[in-house]
CSV table of C-alpha atoms and ligand atoms in Angstrom, one decimal:
chain,number,residue,atom,x,y,z
A,1,UNK,CA,-0.9,9.3,17.5
A,2,UNK,CA,0.5,12.4,19.3
A,3,UNK,CA,3.8,14.2,18.7
A,4,UNK,CA,5.8,16.7,20.8
A,5,UNK,CA,7.6,19.5,19.0
A,6,UNK,CA,10.2,22.0,20.2
A,7,UNK,CA,9.5,25.6,19.2
A,8,UNK,CA,12.2,28.1,18.1
A,9,UNK,CA,13.4,25.6,15.5
A,10,UNK,CA,16.4,26.7,13.4
A,11,UNK,CA,16.4,24.3,10.4
A,12,UNK,CA,19.0,23.7,7.7
A,13,UNK,CA,19.5,21.1,5.1
A,14,UNK,CA,18.0,19.4,2.0
A,15,UNK,CA,14.7,17.6,1.5
A,16,UNK,CA,14.0,15.1,-1.3
A,17,UNK,CA,10.4,15.3,-2.4
A,18,UNK,CA,8.5,12.0,-2.6
A,19,UNK,CA,6.0,10.9,-5.2
A,20,UNK,CA,2.6,12.6,-5.4
A,21,UNK,CA,-0.2,11.1,-3.2
A,22,UNK,CA,-2.9,12.4,-5.4
A,23,UNK,CA,-1.3,10.9,-8.5
A,24,UNK,CA,-0.3,7.6,-7.0
A,25,UNK,CA,-3.8,6.8,-5.7
A,26,UNK,CA,-5.7,7.0,-9.1
A,27,UNK,CA,-2.7,5.4,-10.9
A,28,UNK,CA,-2.6,2.5,-8.4
A,29,UNK,CA,-6.4,2.0,-9.0
A,30,UNK,CA,-5.9,2.2,-12.8
A,31,UNK,CA,-3.2,-0.4,-12.7
A,32,UNK,CA,-6.0,-3.0,-12.4
A,33,UNK,CA,-6.9,-2.1,-16.0
A,34,UNK,CA,-3.5,-3.2,-17.3
A,35,UNK,CA,-3.1,-6.1,-19.7
A,36,UNK,CA,0.1,-7.4,-18.0
A,37,UNK,CA,2.2,-6.5,-15.1
A,38,UNK,CA,2.8,-2.9,-13.9
A,39,UNK,CA,5.9,-1.5,-12.2
A,40,UNK,CA,5.3,1.9,-10.4
A,41,UNK,CA,8.3,3.9,-9.2
A,42,UNK,CA,8.5,6.9,-6.8
A,43,UNK,CA,5.4,5.7,-5.0
A,44,UNK,CA,5.1,7.6,-1.6
A,45,UNK,CA,5.2,5.5,1.5
A,46,UNK,CA,1.9,6.8,3.0
A,47,UNK,CA,-1.0,5.2,4.8
A,48,UNK,CA,-3.5,6.0,2.0
A,49,UNK,CA,-1.3,3.9,-0.4
A,50,UNK,CA,-1.0,1.1,2.3
A,51,UNK,CA,-4.8,1.0,2.6
A,52,UNK,CA,-5.3,0.8,-1.2
A,53,UNK,CA,-2.8,-2.0,-1.4
A,54,UNK,CA,-4.7,-4.0,1.2
A,55,UNK,CA,-7.9,-3.6,-0.9
A,56,UNK,CA,-6.1,-4.6,-4.1
A,57,UNK,CA,-4.7,-7.7,-2.4
A,58,UNK,CA,-8.2,-8.7,-1.4
A,59,UNK,CA,-9.1,-8.7,-5.1
A,60,UNK,CA,-6.6,-11.6,-5.7
A,61,UNK,CA,-4.0,-9.3,-7.3
A,62,UNK,CA,-0.3,-10.0,-6.5
A,63,UNK,CA,1.3,-6.8,-5.3
A,64,UNK,CA,4.8,-6.2,-3.9
A,65,UNK,CA,5.8,-2.8,-2.4
A,66,UNK,CA,9.6,-2.5,-1.9
A,67,UNK,CA,11.2,0.8,-1.1
A,68,UNK,CA,9.2,3.2,-3.3
A,69,UNK,CA,8.5,0.7,-6.1
A,70,UNK,CA,5.3,-1.4,-6.5
A,71,UNK,CA,5.0,-4.4,-8.8
A,72,UNK,CA,1.4,-5.4,-9.6
A,73,UNK,CA,0.2,-8.6,-11.3
A,74,UNK,CA,-3.6,-8.5,-11.9
A,75,UNK,CA,-3.8,-11.8,-13.8
A,76,UNK,CA,-6.1,-13.3,-11.1
A,77,UNK,CA,-8.1,-10.1,-10.4
A,78,UNK,CA,-11.6,-11.1,-9.2
A,79,UNK,CA,-14.7,-9.1,-8.8
A,80,UNK,CA,-15.7,-8.6,-5.1
A,81,UNK,CA,-18.0,-6.2,-3.4
A,82,UNK,CA,-15.7,-3.5,-2.1
A,83,UNK,CA,-17.1,-3.6,1.5
A,84,UNK,CA,-13.7,-3.6,3.2
A,85,UNK,CA,-13.1,-1.2,6.1
A,86,UNK,CA,-10.1,0.2,4.2
A,87,UNK,CA,-12.5,1.7,1.6
A,88,UNK,CA,-14.0,3.9,4.3
A,89,UNK,CA,-10.6,5.1,5.6
A,90,UNK,CA,-9.6,6.9,2.4
A,91,UNK,CA,-11.3,9.0,-0.2
A,92,UNK,CA,-9.3,7.8,-3.2
A,93,UNK,CA,-10.7,4.3,-2.9
A,94,UNK,CA,-13.6,5.7,-4.9
A,95,UNK,CA,-11.5,5.6,-8.0
A,96,UNK,CA,-12.0,1.8,-7.9
A,97,UNK,CA,-15.6,2.5,-8.9
A,98,UNK,CA,-14.6,3.8,-12.3
A,99,UNK,CA,-12.1,1.0,-12.7
A,100,UNK,CA,-14.8,-1.7,-11.8
A,101,UNK,CA,-17.3,-0.2,-14.2
A,102,UNK,CA,-14.8,-0.5,-17.0
A,103,UNK,CA,-13.8,-4.0,-16.0
A,104,UNK,CA,-17.0,-5.5,-14.7
A,105,UNK,CA,-19.8,-3.0,-15.6
A,106,UNK,CA,-20.8,-3.1,-11.9
A,107,UNK,CA,-19.6,-2.1,-8.5
A,108,UNK,CA,-20.6,-2.2,-4.8
A,109,UNK,CA,-18.5,-0.1,-2.5
A,110,UNK,CA,-18.6,1.4,1.0
A,111,UNK,CA,-18.9,5.1,0.6
A,112,UNK,CA,-15.4,6.8,0.8
A,113,UNK,CA,-13.8,8.5,3.8
A,114,UNK,CA,-11.2,11.2,3.6
A,115,UNK,CA,-10.3,14.6,5.2
A,116,UNK,CA,-13.2,16.4,7.0
A,117,UNK,CA,-12.9,19.6,4.9
A,118,UNK,CA,-16.4,19.7,3.9
A,119,UNK,CA,-19.4,17.5,3.0
A,120,UNK,CA,-17.3,15.8,0.2
A,121,UNK,CA,-20.3,14.8,-1.9
A,122,UNK,CA,-19.9,12.4,-4.9
A,123,UNK,CA,-23.0,13.6,-6.8
A,124,UNK,CA,-20.8,14.7,-9.8
A,125,UNK,CA,-19.2,11.2,-10.0
A,126,UNK,CA,-22.7,9.6,-9.8
A,127,UNK,CA,-24.1,11.9,-12.5
A,128,UNK,CA,-21.2,10.9,-14.8
A,129,UNK,CA,-21.8,7.2,-14.2
A,130,UNK,CA,-25.5,7.7,-14.8
A,131,UNK,CA,-24.7,9.4,-18.1
A,132,UNK,CA,-22.4,6.5,-19.0
A,133,UNK,CA,-25.4,4.1,-18.8
A,134,UNK,CA,-25.3,3.0,-15.1
A,135,UNK,CA,-28.0,3.0,-12.4
A,136,UNK,CA,-27.0,3.4,-8.8
A,137,UNK,CA,-28.5,3.3,-5.3
A,138,UNK,CA,-27.1,3.9,-1.8
A,139,UNK,CA,-28.2,1.9,1.2
A,140,UNK,CA,-26.6,1.7,4.6
A,141,UNK,CA,-23.5,3.5,3.4
A,142,UNK,CA,-23.1,1.0,0.5
A,143,UNK,CA,-23.1,2.4,-3.1
A,144,UNK,CA,-24.3,-0.2,-5.7
A,145,UNK,CA,-24.0,0.5,-9.4
A,146,UNK,CA,-25.1,-1.6,-12.3
A,147,UNK,CA,-25.5,-1.2,-16.0
A,148,UNK,CA,-28.9,0.1,-17.1
A,149,UNK,CA,-28.2,0.4,-20.8
A,150,UNK,CA,-25.4,-0.5,-23.2
A,151,UNK,CA,-23.7,2.7,-24.4
A,152,UNK,CA,-21.1,2.7,-27.3
A,153,UNK,CA,-20.0,6.3,-27.2
A,154,UNK,CA,-20.7,9.2,-25.0
A,155,UNK,CA,-20.1,13.0,-24.7
A,156,UNK,CA,-20.0,13.8,-20.9
A,157,UNK,CA,-20.0,17.3,-19.4
A,158,UNK,CA,-18.8,17.7,-15.8
A,159,UNK,CA,-21.1,20.5,-14.5
A,160,UNK,CA,-18.7,21.7,-11.8
A,161,UNK,CA,-14.8,21.7,-11.7
A,162,UNK,CA,-14.0,18.5,-9.8
A,163,UNK,CA,-10.7,16.6,-9.7
A,164,UNK,CA,-12.3,13.4,-8.4
A,165,UNK,CA,-15.3,13.3,-10.6
A,166,UNK,CA,-13.3,14.0,-13.8
A,167,UNK,CA,-10.9,11.2,-13.0
A,168,UNK,CA,-13.7,8.8,-12.1
A,169,UNK,CA,-15.7,9.7,-15.2
A,170,UNK,CA,-12.6,8.8,-17.3
A,171,UNK,CA,-11.8,5.6,-15.5
A,172,UNK,CA,-15.5,4.6,-15.8
A,173,UNK,CA,-15.8,5.3,-19.5
A,174,UNK,CA,-12.8,3.3,-20.8
A,175,UNK,CA,-15.0,0.3,-21.9
A,176,UNK,CA,-16.7,2.5,-24.5
A,177,UNK,CA,-15.5,2.8,-28.1
A,178,UNK,CA,-15.5,6.6,-27.8
A,179,UNK,CA,-15.7,9.0,-24.9
A,180,UNK,CA,-15.5,12.8,-24.6
A,181,UNK,CA,-15.4,14.7,-21.3
A,182,UNK,CA,-16.0,18.4,-21.4
A,183,UNK,CA,-15.1,20.7,-18.5
A,184,UNK,CA,-13.0,18.0,-16.8
A,185,UNK,CA,-10.4,19.1,-14.2
A,186,UNK,CA,-7.2,17.3,-14.8
A,187,UNK,CA,-4.6,18.9,-12.6
A,188,UNK,CA,-0.9,17.7,-12.8
A,189,UNK,CA,-1.9,14.6,-10.9
A,190,UNK,CA,-4.7,13.8,-13.3
A,191,UNK,CA,-2.3,14.4,-16.2
A,192,UNK,CA,0.1,11.9,-14.7
A,193,UNK,CA,-2.8,9.4,-14.6
A,194,UNK,CA,-3.6,10.1,-18.3
A,195,UNK,CA,0.0,9.6,-19.2
A,196,UNK,CA,-0.1,6.3,-17.4
A,197,UNK,CA,-3.4,5.2,-19.0
A,198,UNK,CA,-1.8,5.9,-22.4
A,199,UNK,CA,1.2,3.7,-21.5
A,200,UNK,CA,-1.4,1.0,-20.7
A,201,UNK,CA,-2.5,1.3,-24.3
A,202,UNK,CA,-5.6,3.6,-24.0
A,203,UNK,CA,-5.8,6.4,-26.5
A,204,UNK,CA,-6.5,9.6,-24.6
A,205,UNK,CA,-5.9,13.1,-26.0
A,206,UNK,CA,-6.9,16.6,-24.9
A,207,UNK,CA,-7.7,19.8,-26.7
A,208,UNK,CA,-8.8,22.9,-24.9
A,209,UNK,CA,-11.5,22.0,-22.4
A,210,UNK,CA,-12.2,18.6,-24.0
A,211,UNK,CA,-10.7,15.2,-23.2
A,212,UNK,CA,-11.1,12.6,-25.9
A,213,UNK,CA,-10.8,8.8,-25.7
A,214,UNK,CA,-10.9,6.5,-28.7
A,215,UNK,CA,-10.7,2.7,-28.2
A,216,UNK,CA,-7.8,0.9,-29.8
A,217,UNK,CA,-6.4,-2.7,-29.3
A,218,UNK,CA,-4.1,-3.0,-26.3
A,219,UNK,CA,-1.3,-5.5,-26.2
A,220,UNK,CA,0.0,-7.5,-23.3
A,221,UNK,CA,3.2,-5.9,-21.9
A,222,UNK,CA,5.0,-4.9,-18.7
A,223,UNK,CA,4.2,-1.2,-18.2
A,224,UNK,CA,6.7,0.9,-16.2
A,225,UNK,CA,5.7,4.4,-14.8
A,226,UNK,CA,7.4,6.9,-12.4
A,227,UNK,CA,4.9,8.9,-10.3
A,228,UNK,CA,5.4,12.7,-10.5
A,229,UNK,CA,6.8,14.5,-7.4
A,230,UNK,CA,4.4,15.7,-4.8
A,231,UNK,CA,4.0,19.5,-5.4
A,232,UNK,CA,2.1,20.0,-2.1
A,233,UNK,CA,4.8,18.2,-0.1
A,234,UNK,CA,7.5,20.3,-1.8
A,235,UNK,CA,5.8,23.6,-0.9
A,236,UNK,CA,5.2,22.4,2.6
A,237,UNK,CA,9.0,22.3,3.2
A,238,UNK,CA,9.4,25.6,1.3
A,239,UNK,CA,7.0,27.2,3.9
A,240,UNK,CA,8.9,25.4,6.7
A,241,UNK,CA,12.2,26.9,5.5
A,242,UNK,CA,10.8,30.4,5.0
A,243,UNK,CA,9.8,30.4,8.7
A,244,UNK,CA,12.5,28.3,10.3
A,245,UNK,CA,15.8,28.3,8.3
A,246,UNK,CA,17.7,27.4,5.1
A,247,UNK,CA,16.1,24.5,3.2
A,248,UNK,CA,16.8,23.2,-0.3
A,249,UNK,CA,14.0,21.1,-1.8
A,250,UNK,CA,15.1,18.7,-4.5
A,251,UNK,CA,13.3,16.4,-7.0
A,252,UNK,CA,10.4,18.9,-7.4
A,253,UNK,CA,8.8,20.0,-10.7
A,254,UNK,CA,8.6,23.7,-10.2
A,255,UNK,CA,6.7,24.2,-13.5
A,256,UNK,CA,3.5,23.1,-11.8
A,257,UNK,CA,4.2,25.4,-8.8
A,258,UNK,CA,4.8,28.6,-10.7
A,259,UNK,CA,1.8,30.4,-9.3
A,260,UNK,CA,2.5,30.0,-5.5
A,261,UNK,CA,6.3,30.4,-6.0
A,262,UNK,CA,5.9,33.7,-7.9
A,263,UNK,CA,3.5,34.9,-5.1
A,264,UNK,CA,6.3,34.3,-2.6
A,265,UNK,CA,9.0,36.0,-4.7
A,266,UNK,CA,6.7,39.0,-5.4
A,267,UNK,CA,6.1,39.3,-1.7
A,268,UNK,CA,9.8,39.6,-1.0
A,269,UNK,CA,10.5,36.2,0.7
A,270,UNK,CA,14.0,34.8,0.3
A,271,UNK,CA,13.2,32.1,-2.3
A,272,UNK,CA,14.7,31.1,-5.6
A,273,UNK,CA,14.0,28.1,-7.8
A,274,UNK,CA,15.2,26.3,-10.9
A,275,UNK,CA,13.4,23.5,-12.9
A,276,UNK,CA,13.8,20.9,-10.1
A,277,UNK,CA,14.9,22.7,-7.0
A,278,UNK,CA,13.6,25.3,-4.6
A,279,UNK,CA,16.0,27.1,-2.2
A,280,UNK,CA,14.5,29.1,0.7
A,281,UNK,CA,15.7,31.0,3.8
A,282,UNK,CA,14.0,32.3,6.9
A,283,UNK,CA,12.6,35.7,5.7
A,284,UNK,CA,9.7,38.1,5.8
A,285,UNK,CA,7.5,39.3,3.0
A,286,UNK,CA,4.9,41.9,2.2
A,287,UNK,CA,1.3,41.0,3.2
A,288,UNK,CA,-0.2,38.2,1.0
A,289,UNK,CA,-3.6,38.3,-0.8
A,290,UNK,CA,-4.5,34.7,-1.7
A,291,UNK,CA,-7.7,33.1,-3.2
A,292,UNK,CA,-7.7,29.3,-3.7
A,293,UNK,CA,-8.8,28.0,-7.1
A,294,UNK,CA,-8.3,25.2,-9.5
A,295,UNK,CA,-4.9,24.6,-11.2
A,296,UNK,CA,-2.8,26.5,-12.3
A,297,UNK,CA,-4.0,29.1,-9.8
A,298,UNK,CA,-3.4,28.8,-6.0
A,299,UNK,CA,-4.0,25.2,-4.8
A,300,UNK,CA,-6.4,24.8,-1.9
A,301,UNK,CA,-4.1,22.2,-0.3
A,302,UNK,CA,-1.5,24.9,0.3
A,303,UNK,CA,-4.1,27.3,2.0
A,304,UNK,CA,-3.5,26.1,5.6
A,305,UNK,CA,0.2,26.2,5.1
A,306,UNK,CA,0.3,29.7,3.8
A,307,UNK,CA,-1.9,30.7,6.7
A,308,UNK,CA,1.0,29.9,9.0
A,309,UNK,CA,3.4,31.6,6.6
A,310,UNK,CA,1.5,34.9,7.1
A,311,UNK,CA,3.1,35.1,10.6
A,312,UNK,CA,6.2,36.3,8.7
A,313,UNK,CA,4.4,39.0,6.7
A,314,UNK,CA,4.3,42.7,7.4
A,315,UNK,CA,0.8,44.1,7.7
A,316,UNK,CA,-2.6,42.3,7.1
A,317,UNK,CA,-2.7,39.3,4.8
A,318,UNK,CA,-6.0,38.0,3.3
A,319,UNK,CA,-6.7,34.3,2.5
A,320,UNK,CA,-9.9,33.2,0.8
A,321,UNK,CA,-10.8,29.5,0.5
A,322,UNK,CA,-13.2,28.9,-2.5
A,323,UNK,CA,-12.9,25.1,-3.1
A,324,UNK,CA,-13.9,23.4,0.2
A,325,UNK,CA,-16.5,24.8,2.5
A,326,UNK,CA,-14.9,23.7,5.8
A,327,UNK,CA,-11.2,24.1,5.5
A,328,UNK,CA,-10.5,27.0,7.9
A,329,UNK,CA,-9.4,25.0,11.0
A,330,UNK,CA,-5.9,26.5,11.1
A,331,UNK,CA,-7.1,30.1,11.8
A,332,UNK,CA,-8.4,29.2,15.3
A,333,UNK,CA,-5.0,27.7,16.1
A,334,UNK,CA,-3.3,30.9,15.0
A,335,UNK,CA,-5.6,32.9,17.2
A,336,UNK,CA,-5.0,30.6,20.2
A,337,UNK,CA,-1.2,31.1,19.5
A,338,UNK,CA,-1.5,34.8,20.0
A,339,UNK,CA,-1.7,35.8,16.3
A,340,UNK,CA,-4.1,38.6,15.5
A,341,UNK,CA,-6.5,36.9,13.0
A,342,UNK,CA,-10.1,37.3,12.0
A,343,UNK,CA,-12.3,34.8,10.1
A,344,UNK,CA,-15.5,35.7,8.3
A,345,UNK,CA,-16.9,32.5,6.6
A,346,UNK,CA,-14.2,31.4,4.2
A,347,UNK,CA,-12.1,34.6,4.4
A,348,UNK,CA,-9.3,35.1,7.0
A,349,UNK,CA,-7.3,38.3,7.7
A,350,UNK,CA,-4.0,37.6,9.5
A,351,UNK,CA,-1.6,40.1,11.0
A,352,UNK,CA,2.1,39.3,10.9
A,353,UNK,CA,3.7,38.7,14.3
A,354,UNK,CA,7.0,38.0,15.9
A,355,UNK,CA,5.6,36.1,18.8
A,356,UNK,CA,3.9,32.7,18.5
A,357,UNK,CA,2.8,31.3,21.9
A,358,UNK,CA,3.0,27.5,21.7
A,359,UNK,CA,-0.2,25.6,22.4
A,360,UNK,CA,-1.3,22.0,22.3
A,361,UNK,CA,-2.9,21.4,19.0
A,362,UNK,CA,-5.3,18.8,17.4
A,363,UNK,CA,-5.1,18.0,13.7
A,364,UNK,CA,-8.4,17.7,11.8
A,365,UNK,CA,-7.1,16.8,8.4
A,366,UNK,CA,-3.9,16.1,6.4
A,367,UNK,CA,-2.9,19.6,5.4
A,368,UNK,CA,-4.1,21.1,8.7
A,369,UNK,CA,-1.9,18.7,10.5
A,370,UNK,CA,1.1,19.7,8.4
A,371,UNK,CA,0.4,23.4,9.0
A,372,UNK,CA,0.3,22.7,12.8
A,373,UNK,CA,3.7,21.0,12.6
A,374,UNK,CA,5.1,24.2,11.1
A,375,UNK,CA,3.2,26.4,13.6
A,376,UNK,CA,4.7,24.3,16.5
A,377,UNK,CA,8.2,24.7,15.0
A,378,UNK,CA,7.9,28.5,15.3
A,379,UNK,CA,6.3,28.5,18.8
A,380,UNK,CA,8.1,29.9,21.9
A,381,UNK,CA,8.3,26.5,23.7
A,382,UNK,CA,7.1,22.9,23.3
A,383,UNK,CA,3.8,22.0,21.7
A,384,UNK,CA,2.0,18.7,21.3
A,385,UNK,CA,-0.1,17.8,18.2
A,386,UNK,CA,-2.7,15.1,18.5
A,387,UNK,CA,-4.3,13.1,15.7
A,388,UNK,CA,-1.0,13.4,13.8
A,389,UNK,CA,-1.9,10.2,12.0
A,390,UNK,CA,-3.9,12.3,9.6
A,391,UNK,CA,-0.5,13.7,8.3
A,392,UNK,CA,0.9,10.2,7.7
A,393,UNK,CA,-1.9,9.7,5.2
A,394,UNK,CA,-0.2,12.0,2.7
A,395,UNK,CA,3.4,12.9,3.8
A,396,UNK,CA,6.1,10.3,3.3
A,397,UNK,CA,8.4,10.2,6.3
A,398,UNK,CA,7.6,13.8,7.4
A,399,UNK,CA,8.9,13.3,10.9
A,400,UNK,CA,12.2,11.8,9.8
A,401,UNK,CA,12.7,14.4,7.1
A,402,UNK,CA,11.9,17.3,9.5
A,403,UNK,CA,14.2,15.9,12.2
A,404,UNK,CA,17.0,15.5,9.6
A,405,UNK,CA,16.6,19.3,9.1
A,406,UNK,CA,17.3,19.9,12.8
A,407,UNK,CA,13.9,19.8,14.4
A,408,UNK,CA,13.3,18.3,17.8
A,409,UNK,CA,10.2,16.1,17.5
A,410,UNK,CA,9.2,13.1,19.6
A,411,UNK,CA,6.5,10.6,18.9
A,412,UNK,CA,4.4,10.2,22.1
B,501,EPZ,C1,-8.8,16.1,-4.7
B,501,EPZ,O1,-10.0,16.0,-3.9
B,501,EPZ,C2,-7.7,15.8,-3.8
B,501,EPZ,N1,-7.8,14.5,-3.2
B,501,EPZ,C3,-7.7,16.9,-2.7
B,501,EPZ,O2,-6.5,16.7,-1.9
B,501,EPZ,C4,-7.6,18.3,-3.4
B,501,EPZ,O3,-7.7,19.3,-2.4
B,501,EPZ,C5,-8.7,18.5,-4.4
B,501,EPZ,O4,-8.7,17.4,-5.3
B,501,EPZ,C6,-8.6,19.8,-5.1
B,501,EPZ,O5,-7.4,19.9,-5.8
B,501,EPZ,C7,-7.4,13.4,-3.9
B,501,EPZ,O6,-6.9,13.6,-5.0
B,501,EPZ,C8,-7.5,12.1,-3.2
B,501,EPZ,P1,-12.8,17.9,-6.0
B,501,EPZ,P2,-11.5,15.9,-4.6
B,501,EPZ,O7,-13.7,16.9,-6.5
B,501,EPZ,O8,-11.3,15.1,-5.8
B,501,EPZ,C9,-17.1,19.5,-4.6
B,501,EPZ,C10,-5.3,16.6,0.0
B,501,EPZ,O9,-5.1,17.3,1.0
B,501,EPZ,N2,-17.6,18.2,-5.2
B,501,EPZ,O10,-12.0,18.7,-7.0
B,501,EPZ,O11,-12.4,15.4,-3.5
B,501,EPZ,C11,-16.2,19.2,-3.4
B,501,EPZ,O12,-17.0,19.1,-2.2
B,501,EPZ,C12,-6.6,16.4,-0.5
B,501,EPZ,O13,-4.4,15.9,-0.6
B,501,EPZ,C13,-19.0,18.1,-5.3
B,501,EPZ,O14,-19.7,19.0,-5.0
B,501,EPZ,O15,-11.7,17.4,-4.9
B,501,EPZ,C14,-15.3,20.5,-3.4
B,501,EPZ,O16,-16.0,21.5,-2.7
B,501,EPZ,C15,-7.7,17.2,0.2
B,501,EPZ,N3,-19.5,17.0,-5.8
B,501,EPZ,C16,-15.1,20.8,-4.8
B,501,EPZ,O17,-16.2,20.1,-5.6
B,501,EPZ,C17,-18.6,15.9,-6.2
B,501,EPZ,O18,-19.2,14.9,-6.7
B,501,EPZ,C18,-13.8,20.3,-5.4
B,501,EPZ,O19,-13.6,18.9,-5.1
B,501,EPZ,C19,-17.2,16.1,-6.1
B,501,EPZ,C20,-16.7,17.2,-5.6
């Protein structure tokens, strides 16, 4: 899927943030654990969710997706080997492993796909499952897991900060009477999952660096849950407005964006925010010095977007990526577009510039593709972006929302 974007964009208007991709994916998987129907609201219309729905339908669940609301009935849920092509297309399908272990004490699944931002191992997930009493082996890209010993209660420790491994360890341990997870990483999206699991009747609490689950009887009932807003989508439009015009971003929870928002304000960009709204204008700021880290520090998913924002900074900005080992694609695009930028391993130095020479770009992953869209909008003429389907994996209606702000974009 290629798009053609006119540079020199002057944007103005309001954007409504959609539901969070990284909350909706684990919550949709966890819906299979419900005793009764589940109604999910504010679900983003993105291809990762579409893929997950196709998998869940193949497990004999009834699932209806209307507007941004999903109704799931898992009454006839059946165990099947998860060898569907859809499992390979997204990374989040691996949350079905934890769900299957809790439901069936076994799982066979095609190893997950996902953005090419590093090797994306799942060793921490497998270590957690092993500690929970499961054996596993991988053959021809199929991961097979089965119970090796019955475990009643367990204290797990996740050796390295990992969103996915923490969530999967929790989902995989909900058949135990008691479970503790030390050093888990539950960012706002993981917290939304925990809130949802507690609505399903699980009994999960947190204190300091410890998550605690204690079994209790769960009753049959319809559970309703509204997915939190997507904090990365909201900041994507904030960066777009700081470079291209006046944008108001609504339906955003700015509490979970305090760190990146305050960086922008401290740098002098024209940005103000209230609890649920961000207002930005085309502006310049002092050079940025950013290092990605786990929540509540600077999110790795914003790194490629802030790289493009550095075009509107005075002097030399520095960005260091510490979470993923291969998430530096955007810097070569900046260099190709005439920006003075140097990259040494996972550290980039970017000089602000008033001239961006439009190029034809190729997206390598979801956030890189979104950053290329913004780079194309500030170019001096037309650009094309190929592989834009990556962006549709995680941004609900991004083309329509950006055109509504005044951008000239064509699907080729
Ligand atoms: C989740 O990825 C998100 N994806 C990512 O969003 C996000 O960037 C990331 O968390 C960090 O916030 C989903 O929620 C579907 P990790 P995840 O496990 O779970 C290494 C986006 O653009 N690691 O916290 O894969 C891993 O390689 C996507 O929306 C292991 O070594 O992230 C990475 O270097 C991109 N072994 C680091 O840990 C493991 O078993 C953090 O990864 C697992 C991870």
